[in-house]
Amino acid sequence: MDLTDFGAGAQYIAGRQSRGSGDAFQVVNPADGSVVQEISLASTGQVDEAVAAARAALPEWAGATPGARSEALTRLAAVLTDAAADLARVETAQTGKPIKLSTEFDVPGTIDNAAFFAGAARNLEGKAAGEYSGDHTSYVRREAIGVVGSISPWNYPLQMAAWKVLPAIAAGNTIVLKPAELTPLTSLMFARACTLAGIPDGVVNVVTGAGRVAGEHLVSHPDVAMVSFTGSTPVGRRVAELATATVKRTHLELGGKAPFVVFDDADLDAAVHGAVAASLINSGQDCTAATRAYVQRPLYDAFVAGVAELYEGIRLGDPLDPRTDLGPLVSFTHRDRVAGFVERARGYATVVTGGAAPATGHDGTDLTRGAYYRPTLITGAAQDSEVVQGEIFGPVLVVLPFDSDDEGLRLANDTPYGLAASAWTGNVHRSLRATRELAAGCVWVNDHIPIISEMPHGGYKSSGYGKDMSQYSLDEYTQVKHVMFDTTAVARKDWHRTVFGDR
């Protein structure tokens, strides 16, 4: 099976790839506007077909031993390793992200996730069995929930597919994944890799369709027991609303506006380099990317100057060129949205550098056919301004000064979001306070962005709830059952008198 052969279509149901019966759609390379693949989107009928396939596969897969599921995921990690180069190339083609990011971050991270969940599949934790009442033995079972309907975003198509699929199937569930129609190709490759690894047909299904058609139908489907969604907060609210009608479990990883707090005893060089990397990863299209830098006043001017200097040296260009640092945004529509934030900010703040689409790349190549945008640094914005409060989702960093530690932490928490944050300091007491008081699901100290399979990823506040990766993620995809055995063999229990009779 050639994982890169998309000729049969963009749906993967019950182990077979097929064409959608909905509208025609083009997957476009945002670096040059070329068509990567022409597909047909899924209809609601195909969503029904995929859910039926997942439901049919559930008894066998949920009944498999944890060891059997673990072995299948171990084989999946090996299949993904063999396909690593193809996965990176296709991921770059459909998203525009630099090949060095696909090769060194997205693909190896996905393989590591598969290897981790192969082990986690054998570790379904619960409270120890015991005679907690004195007259009964109690224990806890963790069981599969059922068919999971998952919706993944366009910014990390491969990794987000893995984050949805792996814990769900490791716990014995089956899944229907709806990737973003802009970037479905590596999700299809991932599903086909599952088949090659010997995971039974119907356990992993992919329907590529529009959110308001395929997505909403999947979320509302009566045979879907759980919904997992990664995307914007407004759409997440809609998903939660639809899921409530059928009382589904929901798992939502939503927007972010991560603060980057630099105290006056921080290593300035480390903070500057960290801010550039953390704000520009994936062209800033990362919900944990550093977007608001709060810098204590003694370091503020030097920090702004240092970031501006590094920004001006960032190499924009062909994503397949290993020297390219920054690729395009995912589409012209999204590029224009990011530019709109910056243009409006000119009325109340200062654009220090960037704030425009480049004409040529680092090697002189024409970039006007792509959705490129220069790294943009903004200062002088008020805390309540749009550029500080809104999720821009592009290569834009806003820097604001603060004086006291109290002020810095207060400003950092002053948005509706709470997905990620970082604190930069050489003082252990400051770092402990920051990690305690920053309201975010992940807080880094003297770094920003790294993630690992063994640790959870998920938000506070309007950034959603539930965890991806780690054992905590596996727990999200199980339901807990209390089992209780009488140990006395006594027919007339003492507690019966509270209902009838006397002692």
Short mmCIF file of C-alpha atoms in Angstrom, two decimals:
data_model
loop_
_atom_site.label_atom_id
_atom_site.label_comp_id
_atom_site.label_asym_id
_atom_site.label_seq_id
_atom_site.Cartn_x
_atom_site.Cartn_y
_atom_site.Cartn_z
CA MET A 1 0.00 0.00 0.00
CA ASP A 2 1.42 3.37 -1.09
CA LEU A 3 0.52 5.83 1.66
CA THR A 4 0.91 8.77 -0.75
CA ASP A 5 -1.58 7.48 -3.34
CA PHE A 6 -4.66 9.69 -2.92
CA GLY A 7 -6.21 8.81 -6.25
CA ALA A 8 -8.94 6.74 -4.61
CA GLY A 9 -10.24 9.73 -2.68
CA ALA A 10 -10.11 11.50 0.67
CA GLN A 11 -12.39 9.22 2.72
CA TYR A 12 -11.12 6.19 4.62
CA ILE A 13 -13.93 3.99 5.91
CA ALA A 14 -13.69 0.39 7.12
CA GLY A 15 -10.15 0.03 5.77
CA ARG A 16 -10.92 1.32 2.27
CA GLN A 17 -10.21 4.65 0.66
CA SER A 18 -13.04 6.17 -1.37
CA ARG A 19 -14.20 9.38 -2.97
CA GLY A 20 -16.51 11.79 -1.21
CA SER A 21 -20.01 12.24 -2.52
CA GLY A 22 -20.08 15.95 -1.65
CA ASP A 23 -18.55 19.05 -3.22
CA ALA A 24 -15.25 19.09 -5.10
CA PHE A 25 -12.37 20.69 -3.19
CA GLN A 26 -8.72 21.52 -3.89
CA VAL A 27 -5.94 21.04 -1.36
CA VAL A 28 -3.61 23.93 -2.13
CA ASN A 29 0.07 24.46 -1.37
CA PRO A 30 0.09 27.90 0.31
CA ALA A 31 3.72 28.46 -0.72
CA ASP A 32 2.89 28.91 -4.40
CA GLY A 33 -0.84 28.36 -4.89
CA SER A 34 -0.39 25.07 -6.71
CA VAL A 35 -2.95 22.29 -6.31
CA VAL A 36 -1.58 19.43 -4.24
CA GLN A 37 -4.64 17.20 -4.59
CA GLU A 38 -8.18 17.46 -5.88
CA ILE A 39 -10.68 15.73 -3.62
CA SER A 40 -14.41 15.39 -3.06
CA LEU A 41 -15.76 16.18 0.38
CA ALA A 42 -17.78 13.80 2.51
CA SER A 43 -21.55 13.90 2.67
CA THR A 44 -23.57 13.28 5.82
CA GLY A 45 -24.33 9.83 4.44
CA GLN A 46 -20.63 8.99 4.41
CA VAL A 47 -20.33 10.17 8.00
CA ASP A 48 -23.11 7.72 8.84
CA GLU A 49 -21.21 5.00 6.98
CA ALA A 50 -18.02 5.73 8.90
CA VAL A 51 -19.79 5.75 12.27
CA ALA A 52 -21.46 2.44 11.39
CA ALA A 53 -18.06 0.95 10.50
CA ALA A 54 -16.60 2.16 13.79
CA ARG A 55 -19.56 0.78 15.73
CA ALA A 56 -19.26 -2.61 14.00
CA ALA A 57 -15.54 -2.81 14.82
CA LEU A 58 -15.99 -1.81 18.47
CA PRO A 59 -16.81 -5.17 20.16
CA GLU A 60 -13.75 -6.95 18.80
CA TRP A 61 -11.36 -4.06 19.39
CA ALA A 62 -12.67 -3.18 22.87
CA GLY A 63 -12.53 -6.87 23.76
CA ALA A 64 -8.93 -7.28 22.64
CA THR A 65 -6.36 -7.57 25.40
CA PRO A 66 -4.34 -4.48 26.26
CA GLY A 67 -1.31 -6.45 25.08
CA ALA A 68 -2.83 -7.01 21.65
CA ARG A 69 -3.64 -3.33 21.25
CA SER A 70 -0.14 -2.47 22.43
CA GLU A 71 1.43 -4.75 19.83
CA ALA A 72 -0.65 -3.14 17.07
CA LEU A 73 0.48 0.35 18.10
CA THR A 74 4.08 -0.81 18.25
CA ARG A 75 3.73 -1.99 14.65
CA LEU A 76 2.13 1.35 13.77
CA ALA A 77 5.15 3.22 15.11
CA ALA A 78 7.34 1.08 12.84
CA VAL A 79 5.15 1.74 9.78
CA LEU A 80 5.25 5.48 10.47
CA THR A 81 9.02 5.35 10.85
CA ASP A 82 9.37 3.70 7.44
CA ALA A 83 7.11 6.39 5.92
CA ALA A 84 8.76 9.33 7.71
CA ALA A 85 10.19 11.04 4.64
CA ASP A 86 6.90 10.84 2.72
CA LEU A 87 4.93 12.08 5.72
CA ALA A 88 7.21 15.11 6.10
CA ARG A 89 7.06 15.95 2.40
CA VAL A 90 3.26 15.74 2.21
CA GLU A 91 2.84 17.66 5.47
CA THR A 92 4.96 20.50 4.09
CA ALA A 93 3.15 20.48 0.74
CA GLN A 94 -0.33 20.88 2.26
CA THR A 95 0.54 23.31 5.09
CA GLY A 96 3.53 25.27 3.80
CA LYS A 97 5.52 24.66 6.97
CA PRO A 98 9.32 24.42 6.54
CA ILE A 99 10.56 20.94 5.77
CA LYS A 100 12.96 21.12 8.70
CA LEU A 101 9.96 21.56 11.04
CA SER A 102 8.06 18.66 9.46
CA THR A 103 11.16 16.46 9.50
CA GLU A 104 12.46 17.31 12.97
CA PHE A 105 9.27 18.03 14.92
CA ASP A 106 5.97 16.90 13.41
CA VAL A 107 6.91 13.45 12.14
CA PRO A 108 9.25 12.26 14.92
CA GLY A 109 6.81 13.61 17.50
CA THR A 110 4.03 11.56 15.94
CA ILE A 111 6.14 8.41 15.89
CA ASP A 112 7.05 8.96 19.54
CA ASN A 113 3.37 9.41 20.42
CA ALA A 114 2.62 6.05 18.80
CA ALA A 115 5.42 4.37 20.73
CA PHE A 116 4.26 5.96 23.98
CA PHE A 117 0.64 4.87 23.61
CA ALA A 118 1.78 1.37 22.72
CA GLY A 119 3.11 1.22 26.27
CA ALA A 120 0.26 3.17 27.85
CA ALA A 121 -2.28 0.73 26.38
CA ARG A 122 -1.09 -1.83 28.93
CA ASN A 123 -1.45 0.51 31.90
CA LEU A 124 -5.11 1.10 32.70
CA GLU A 125 -4.87 2.46 36.23
CA GLY A 126 -7.51 2.27 38.95
CA LYS A 127 -7.87 2.21 42.70
CA ALA A 128 -6.65 -0.97 44.38
CA ALA A 129 -9.26 -3.63 45.05
CA GLY A 130 -10.26 -3.67 48.70
CA GLU A 131 -12.95 -4.21 51.32
CA TYR A 132 -13.81 -0.55 51.74
CA SER A 133 -17.21 -1.26 53.33
CA GLY A 134 -15.97 -4.21 55.31
CA ASP A 135 -18.58 -6.52 53.79
CA HIS A 136 -17.76 -6.11 50.12
CA THR A 137 -14.79 -6.25 47.81
CA SER A 138 -14.69 -3.27 45.44
CA TYR A 139 -12.57 -2.65 42.42
CA VAL A 140 -12.50 -0.28 39.45
CA ARG A 141 -12.65 -1.16 35.79
CA ARG A 142 -11.60 1.25 33.05
CA GLU A 143 -13.56 0.50 29.90
CA ALA A 144 -13.79 1.91 26.41
CA ILE A 145 -16.39 4.63 25.91
CA GLY A 146 -17.44 3.58 22.41
CA VAL A 147 -17.26 5.36 19.07
CA VAL A 148 -15.29 8.60 19.29
CA GLY A 149 -15.90 11.44 16.85
CA SER A 150 -12.83 13.66 16.55
CA ILE A 151 -12.22 16.90 14.67
CA SER A 152 -8.63 17.99 14.13
CA PRO A 153 -7.21 21.34 12.92
CA TRP A 154 -5.12 22.41 9.95
CA ASN A 155 -2.01 23.69 11.72
CA TYR A 156 -0.54 20.32 12.75
CA PRO A 157 -2.55 17.83 10.68
CA LEU A 158 -0.40 14.77 11.29
CA GLN A 159 0.32 15.35 14.96
CA MET A 160 -3.24 16.31 15.78
CA ALA A 161 -4.54 13.20 14.01
CA ALA A 162 -2.20 11.15 16.20
CA TRP A 163 -3.22 13.01 19.36
CA LYS A 164 -6.84 12.16 18.63
CA VAL A 165 -6.50 8.60 17.35
CA LEU A 166 -3.81 7.07 19.55
CA PRO A 167 -5.24 7.43 23.07
CA ALA A 168 -8.73 6.62 21.81
CA ILE A 169 -7.79 3.32 20.22
CA ALA A 170 -5.22 2.44 22.90
CA ALA A 171 -8.11 2.49 25.38
CA GLY A 172 -10.21 0.20 23.16
CA ASN A 173 -12.43 2.75 21.44
CA THR A 174 -12.97 3.08 17.71
CA ILE A 175 -12.83 6.45 16.00
CA VAL A 176 -14.09 8.59 13.14
CA LEU A 177 -11.68 11.47 12.51
CA LYS A 178 -12.65 14.54 10.54
CA PRO A 179 -9.49 16.44 9.58
CA ALA A 180 -9.60 20.01 8.33
CA GLU A 181 -10.47 19.93 4.64
CA LEU A 182 -7.54 22.30 3.95
CA THR A 183 -5.01 19.70 5.10
CA PRO A 184 -6.40 16.14 5.12
CA LEU A 185 -3.64 14.24 3.37
CA THR A 186 -1.37 13.13 6.22
CA SER A 187 -4.43 12.15 8.29
CA LEU A 188 -5.35 9.79 5.44
CA MET A 189 -1.79 8.49 5.39
CA PHE A 190 -1.98 7.90 9.13
CA ALA A 191 -5.22 5.90 8.78
CA ARG A 192 -3.73 3.79 6.02
CA ALA A 193 -0.66 3.20 8.19
CA CYS A 194 -3.01 1.83 10.86
CA THR A 195 -4.29 -0.73 8.36
CA LEU A 196 -0.73 -1.69 7.38
CA ALA A 197 0.03 -2.17 11.09
CA GLY A 198 -2.76 -4.73 11.36
CA ILE A 199 -5.30 -2.59 13.21
CA PRO A 200 -8.69 -4.03 12.19
CA ASP A 201 -10.81 -2.34 9.55
CA GLY A 202 -13.26 0.15 11.03
CA VAL A 203 -11.19 0.95 14.11
CA VAL A 204 -9.76 4.10 12.48
CA ASN A 205 -11.89 5.94 9.92
CA VAL A 206 -11.38 9.34 8.26
CA VAL A 207 -14.07 11.53 6.72
CA THR A 208 -12.84 14.66 4.97
CA GLY A 209 -15.61 17.19 4.85
CA ALA A 210 -16.74 20.71 5.66
CA GLY A 211 -17.21 21.56 9.31
CA ARG A 212 -20.82 22.67 8.99
CA VAL A 213 -21.72 19.51 7.07
CA ALA A 214 -19.58 16.54 8.05
CA GLY A 215 -18.31 18.00 11.31
CA GLU A 216 -21.65 18.99 12.79
CA HIS A 217 -23.25 15.73 11.66
CA LEU A 218 -20.46 13.74 13.33
CA VAL A 219 -20.74 15.67 16.59
CA SER A 220 -24.53 15.25 16.64
CA HIS A 221 -24.56 11.57 15.65
CA PRO A 222 -26.48 9.45 18.20
CA ASP A 223 -24.02 6.55 17.87
CA VAL A 224 -21.00 8.73 18.74
CA ALA A 225 -20.33 8.45 22.48
CA MET A 226 -17.55 11.04 22.80
CA VAL A 227 -16.40 14.08 20.86
CA SER A 228 -12.85 15.43 20.80
CA PHE A 229 -12.20 18.77 19.11
CA THR A 230 -9.15 20.95 18.60
CA GLY A 231 -9.66 24.39 17.10
CA SER A 232 -10.88 27.88 17.88
CA THR A 233 -12.84 28.75 21.00
CA PRO A 234 -15.94 29.97 19.10
CA VAL A 235 -16.18 26.70 17.16
CA GLY A 236 -15.49 24.78 20.36
CA ARG A 237 -18.52 26.38 21.94
CA ARG A 238 -20.61 25.21 18.98
CA VAL A 239 -19.24 21.67 19.32
CA ALA A 240 -20.10 21.63 23.03
CA GLU A 241 -23.60 22.91 22.28
CA LEU A 242 -24.25 20.17 19.71
CA ALA A 243 -22.77 17.44 21.90
CA THR A 244 -24.93 18.45 24.84
CA ALA A 245 -28.09 17.46 22.96
CA THR A 246 -27.10 13.78 23.12
CA VAL A 247 -25.15 13.98 26.40
CA LYS A 248 -21.77 13.08 24.92
CA ARG A 249 -18.49 13.36 26.72
CA THR A 250 -16.51 16.25 25.24
CA HIS A 251 -12.81 16.98 25.08
CA LEU A 252 -11.94 20.48 23.85
CA GLU A 253 -8.50 21.94 23.12
CA LEU A 254 -9.23 25.49 22.05
CA GLY A 255 -7.57 28.86 21.45
CA GLY A 256 -4.58 30.37 23.18
CA LYS A 257 -2.85 33.68 23.78
CA ALA A 258 0.27 32.54 25.58
CA PRO A 259 2.16 35.05 27.76
CA PHE A 260 5.96 35.09 27.83
CA VAL A 261 6.98 36.72 31.14
CA VAL A 262 10.56 37.99 31.40
CA PHE A 263 11.69 39.06 34.87
CA ASP A 264 14.60 41.46 35.35
CA ASP A 265 17.00 38.72 36.47
CA ALA A 266 16.43 36.58 33.35
CA ASP A 267 19.17 35.60 30.93
CA LEU A 268 18.42 38.23 28.29
CA ASP A 269 20.05 36.36 25.41
CA ALA A 270 18.13 33.19 26.24
CA ALA A 271 14.86 35.10 26.54
CA VAL A 272 15.34 36.88 23.20
CA HIS A 273 16.18 33.69 21.33
CA GLY A 274 13.39 31.84 23.11
CA ALA A 275 10.84 34.51 22.18
CA VAL A 276 11.78 34.43 18.52
CA ALA A 277 11.54 30.65 18.29
CA ALA A 278 8.35 30.46 20.38
CA SER A 279 6.54 33.19 18.47
CA LEU A 280 7.47 32.03 14.97
CA ILE A 281 7.11 28.26 15.20
CA ASN A 282 4.85 27.09 12.38
CA SER A 283 4.57 30.74 11.27
CA GLY A 284 2.95 31.50 14.62
CA GLN A 285 0.08 29.14 13.79
CA ASP A 286 0.36 27.34 17.09
CA CYS A 287 -2.09 27.71 19.98
CA THR A 288 0.80 27.62 22.47
CA ALA A 289 3.01 30.07 20.55
CA ALA A 290 4.33 33.06 22.49
CA THR A 291 2.11 35.98 21.51
CA ARG A 292 2.39 38.43 24.42
CA ALA A 293 5.82 39.16 25.91
CA TYR A 294 5.72 40.97 29.25
CA VAL A 295 9.20 42.23 30.04
CA GLN A 296 10.23 43.85 33.31
CA ARG A 297 11.25 47.41 32.61
CA PRO A 298 15.05 47.14 33.18
CA LEU A 299 15.28 44.60 30.30
CA TYR A 300 12.48 45.93 28.11
CA ASP A 301 14.41 48.09 25.61
CA ALA A 302 17.19 45.52 25.13
CA PHE A 303 14.64 42.73 24.68
CA VAL A 304 12.73 44.66 22.00
CA ALA A 305 15.96 45.49 20.17
CA GLY A 306 17.20 41.91 20.34
CA VAL A 307 13.96 40.37 19.04
CA ALA A 308 13.73 42.95 16.25
CA GLU A 309 17.26 42.17 15.13
CA LEU A 310 16.64 38.42 14.99
CA TYR A 311 13.27 38.89 13.28
CA GLU A 312 14.91 40.86 10.49
CA GLY A 313 17.30 37.96 9.85
CA ILE A 314 14.63 35.26 9.57
CA ARG A 315 14.82 33.46 6.22
CA LEU A 316 11.48 33.25 4.40
CA GLY A 317 11.39 31.06 1.34
CA ASP A 318 10.55 27.74 -0.30
CA PRO A 319 9.39 25.39 2.49
CA LEU A 320 11.23 22.49 0.84
CA ASP A 321 14.53 24.38 1.17
CA PRO A 322 16.16 23.15 4.40
CA ARG A 323 17.56 26.66 4.96
CA THR A 324 14.09 28.22 5.12
CA ASP A 325 13.09 29.33 8.63
CA LEU A 326 9.57 30.58 7.98
CA GLY A 327 7.03 29.34 5.47
CA PRO A 328 3.73 30.86 4.45
CA LEU A 329 0.53 30.98 6.43
CA VAL A 330 -1.96 28.26 5.59
CA SER A 331 -3.94 30.34 3.09
CA PHE A 332 -4.30 33.82 1.64
CA THR A 333 -7.52 34.20 3.59
CA HIS A 334 -5.74 33.53 6.85
CA ARG A 335 -2.78 35.73 5.83
CA ASP A 336 -5.20 38.60 5.23
CA ARG A 337 -6.80 38.01 8.60
CA VAL A 338 -3.41 38.25 10.34
CA ALA A 339 -2.51 41.36 8.33
CA GLY A 340 -5.82 42.91 9.39
CA PHE A 341 -4.86 42.67 13.06
CA VAL A 342 -1.56 44.40 12.33
CA GLU A 343 -3.04 47.14 10.16
CA ARG A 344 -5.63 47.99 12.79
CA ALA A 345 -2.90 48.03 15.46
CA ARG A 346 -1.04 50.79 13.57
CA GLY A 347 -3.73 53.15 14.82
CA TYR A 348 -2.84 52.62 18.50
CA ALA A 349 0.58 50.93 18.64
CA THR A 350 3.99 50.80 16.93
CA VAL A 351 4.99 48.17 14.38
CA VAL A 352 8.72 47.88 15.10
CA THR A 353 9.51 45.49 12.27
CA GLY A 354 7.59 43.37 9.78
CA GLY A 355 3.95 44.10 9.14
CA ALA A 356 4.01 43.26 5.43
CA ALA A 357 4.05 40.46 2.89
CA PRO A 358 7.53 39.87 1.40
CA ALA A 359 8.18 40.01 -2.31
CA THR A 360 11.24 37.75 -2.38
CA GLY A 361 12.74 35.04 -0.24
CA HIS A 362 16.14 34.66 1.35
CA ASP A 363 17.56 33.30 -1.91
CA GLY A 364 15.82 35.83 -4.16
CA THR A 365 12.89 33.57 -5.10
CA ASP A 366 9.50 35.16 -5.83
CA LEU A 367 7.18 34.82 -2.83
CA THR A 368 4.23 36.81 -4.14
CA ARG A 369 2.37 33.65 -5.18
CA GLY A 370 2.43 32.40 -1.59
CA ALA A 371 0.64 33.45 1.60
CA TYR A 372 3.77 34.76 3.28
CA TYR A 373 3.93 37.37 6.04
CA ARG A 374 7.00 38.86 7.67
CA PRO A 375 7.74 38.31 11.37
CA THR A 376 6.07 41.25 13.05
CA LEU A 377 6.98 42.92 16.35
CA ILE A 378 4.55 45.37 17.97
CA THR A 379 5.05 47.63 20.99
CA GLY A 380 3.03 50.38 22.66
CA ALA A 381 -0.27 48.50 22.66
CA ALA A 382 -2.65 48.78 25.60
CA GLN A 383 -3.49 45.68 27.62
CA ASP A 384 -7.13 45.82 26.54
CA SER A 385 -6.35 46.30 22.83
CA GLU A 386 -7.35 43.81 20.15
CA VAL A 387 -3.80 42.83 19.33
CA VAL A 388 -3.13 41.90 22.98
CA GLN A 389 -6.42 40.16 23.69
CA GLY A 390 -7.30 38.53 20.35
CA GLU A 391 -5.89 35.28 18.97
CA ILE A 392 -3.97 36.41 15.87
CA PHE A 393 -2.50 32.98 15.00
CA GLY A 394 0.36 34.31 12.92
CA PRO A 395 3.99 35.46 13.21
CA VAL A 396 3.16 38.44 15.43
CA LEU A 397 4.58 39.19 18.89
CA VAL A 398 3.37 42.07 21.09
CA VAL A 399 5.79 43.27 23.78
CA LEU A 400 4.61 45.17 26.86
CA PRO A 401 6.59 46.40 29.90
CA PHE A 402 5.81 45.79 33.57
CA ASP A 403 7.28 46.99 36.85
CA SER A 404 6.47 44.75 39.81
CA ASP A 405 6.20 40.97 39.81
CA ASP A 406 2.58 41.33 40.89
CA GLU A 407 1.85 43.44 37.82
CA GLY A 408 3.61 41.09 35.41
CA LEU A 409 1.69 38.03 36.58
CA ARG A 410 -1.60 39.92 36.68
CA LEU A 411 -1.18 41.11 33.09
CA ALA A 412 -0.14 37.63 31.95
CA ASN A 413 -3.39 36.17 33.30
CA ASP A 414 -5.53 38.99 31.92
CA THR A 415 -7.06 37.24 28.88
CA PRO A 416 -9.87 34.69 28.52
CA TYR A 417 -7.32 32.05 27.48
CA GLY A 418 -5.17 29.70 29.54
CA LEU A 419 -3.42 27.13 27.37
CA ALA A 420 0.29 27.84 27.86
CA ALA A 421 2.68 30.36 29.41
CA SER A 422 6.34 30.75 30.27
CA ALA A 423 8.40 32.50 32.93
CA TRP A 424 12.00 33.60 32.46
CA THR A 425 14.04 34.09 35.62
CA GLY A 426 17.14 32.93 37.43
CA ASN A 427 15.42 33.03 40.81
CA VAL A 428 13.89 29.79 42.07
CA HIS A 429 11.36 31.61 44.26
CA ARG A 430 10.15 33.72 41.34
CA SER A 431 9.86 30.65 39.14
CA LEU A 432 7.90 28.74 41.78
CA ARG A 433 5.53 31.65 42.23
CA ALA A 434 5.06 32.03 38.48
CA THR A 435 4.34 28.34 37.91
CA ARG A 436 1.83 28.44 40.75
CA GLU A 437 0.02 31.64 39.72
CA LEU A 438 0.06 31.55 35.91
CA ALA A 439 -3.37 30.25 34.91
CA ALA A 440 -2.41 27.89 32.09
CA GLY A 441 -2.39 24.18 31.44
CA CYS A 442 1.34 24.20 30.65
CA VAL A 443 3.92 26.55 32.16
CA TRP A 444 7.53 26.48 31.04
CA VAL A 445 10.45 28.00 32.95
CA ASN A 446 13.26 29.44 30.83
CA ASP A 447 11.89 27.82 27.70
CA HIS A 448 8.68 27.91 25.66
CA ILE A 449 7.15 25.34 23.23
CA PRO A 450 8.76 21.92 23.89
CA ILE A 451 6.26 19.11 24.46
CA ILE A 452 6.77 15.45 25.31
CA SER A 453 4.56 12.40 24.98
CA GLU A 454 4.74 11.57 28.67
CA MET A 455 3.24 14.89 29.83
CA PRO A 456 -0.29 16.27 29.31
CA HIS A 457 -1.30 19.12 27.02
CA GLY A 458 -4.52 21.02 27.59
CA GLY A 459 -5.95 24.30 28.79
CA TYR A 460 -7.66 26.34 31.45
CA LYS A 461 -10.52 28.84 31.04
CA SER A 462 -11.60 29.47 27.42
CA SER A 463 -8.76 27.29 26.16
CA GLY A 464 -10.91 24.27 26.88
CA TYR A 465 -10.65 21.15 29.01
CA GLY A 466 -9.26 17.66 28.75
CA LYS A 467 -5.73 16.52 28.02
CA ASP A 468 -3.86 15.29 24.97
CA MET A 469 -0.80 13.04 25.25
CA SER A 470 0.32 11.28 28.45
CA GLN A 471 -1.49 8.80 30.69
CA TYR A 472 -3.97 11.57 31.48
CA SER A 473 -5.05 11.54 27.86
CA LEU A 474 -5.62 7.79 27.93
CA ASP A 475 -7.83 8.25 30.97
CA GLU A 476 -9.93 10.80 29.03
CA TYR A 477 -10.95 8.03 26.64
CA THR A 478 -12.10 5.55 29.29
CA GLN A 479 -15.13 5.34 31.51
CA VAL A 480 -14.80 4.21 35.10
CA LYS A 481 -16.95 1.40 36.47
CA HIS A 482 -17.17 0.46 40.14
CA VAL A 483 -17.67 -3.28 40.68
CA MET A 484 -18.77 -4.47 44.16
CA PHE A 485 -18.96 -8.07 45.48
CA ASP A 486 -20.66 -9.13 48.67
CA THR A 487 -18.21 -11.14 50.81
CA THR A 488 -20.55 -12.25 53.61
CA ALA A 489 -22.98 -14.69 51.96
CA VAL A 490 -25.56 -13.39 54.45
CA ALA A 491 -29.09 -13.26 53.05
CA ARG A 492 -30.52 -10.71 55.49
CA LYS A 493 -28.13 -7.77 55.61
CA ASP A 494 -28.12 -5.40 58.53
CA TRP A 495 -28.72 -2.41 56.25
CA HIS A 496 -32.01 -3.92 55.02
CA ARG A 497 -33.71 -2.71 58.22
CA THR A 498 -33.42 0.86 56.96
CA VAL A 499 -35.92 -0.16 54.29
CA PHE A 500 -38.05 -2.83 56.02
CA GLY A 501 -38.22 -4.79 59.26
CA ASP A 502 -36.36 -4.43 62.57
CA ARG A 503 -32.87 -5.34 63.72
#
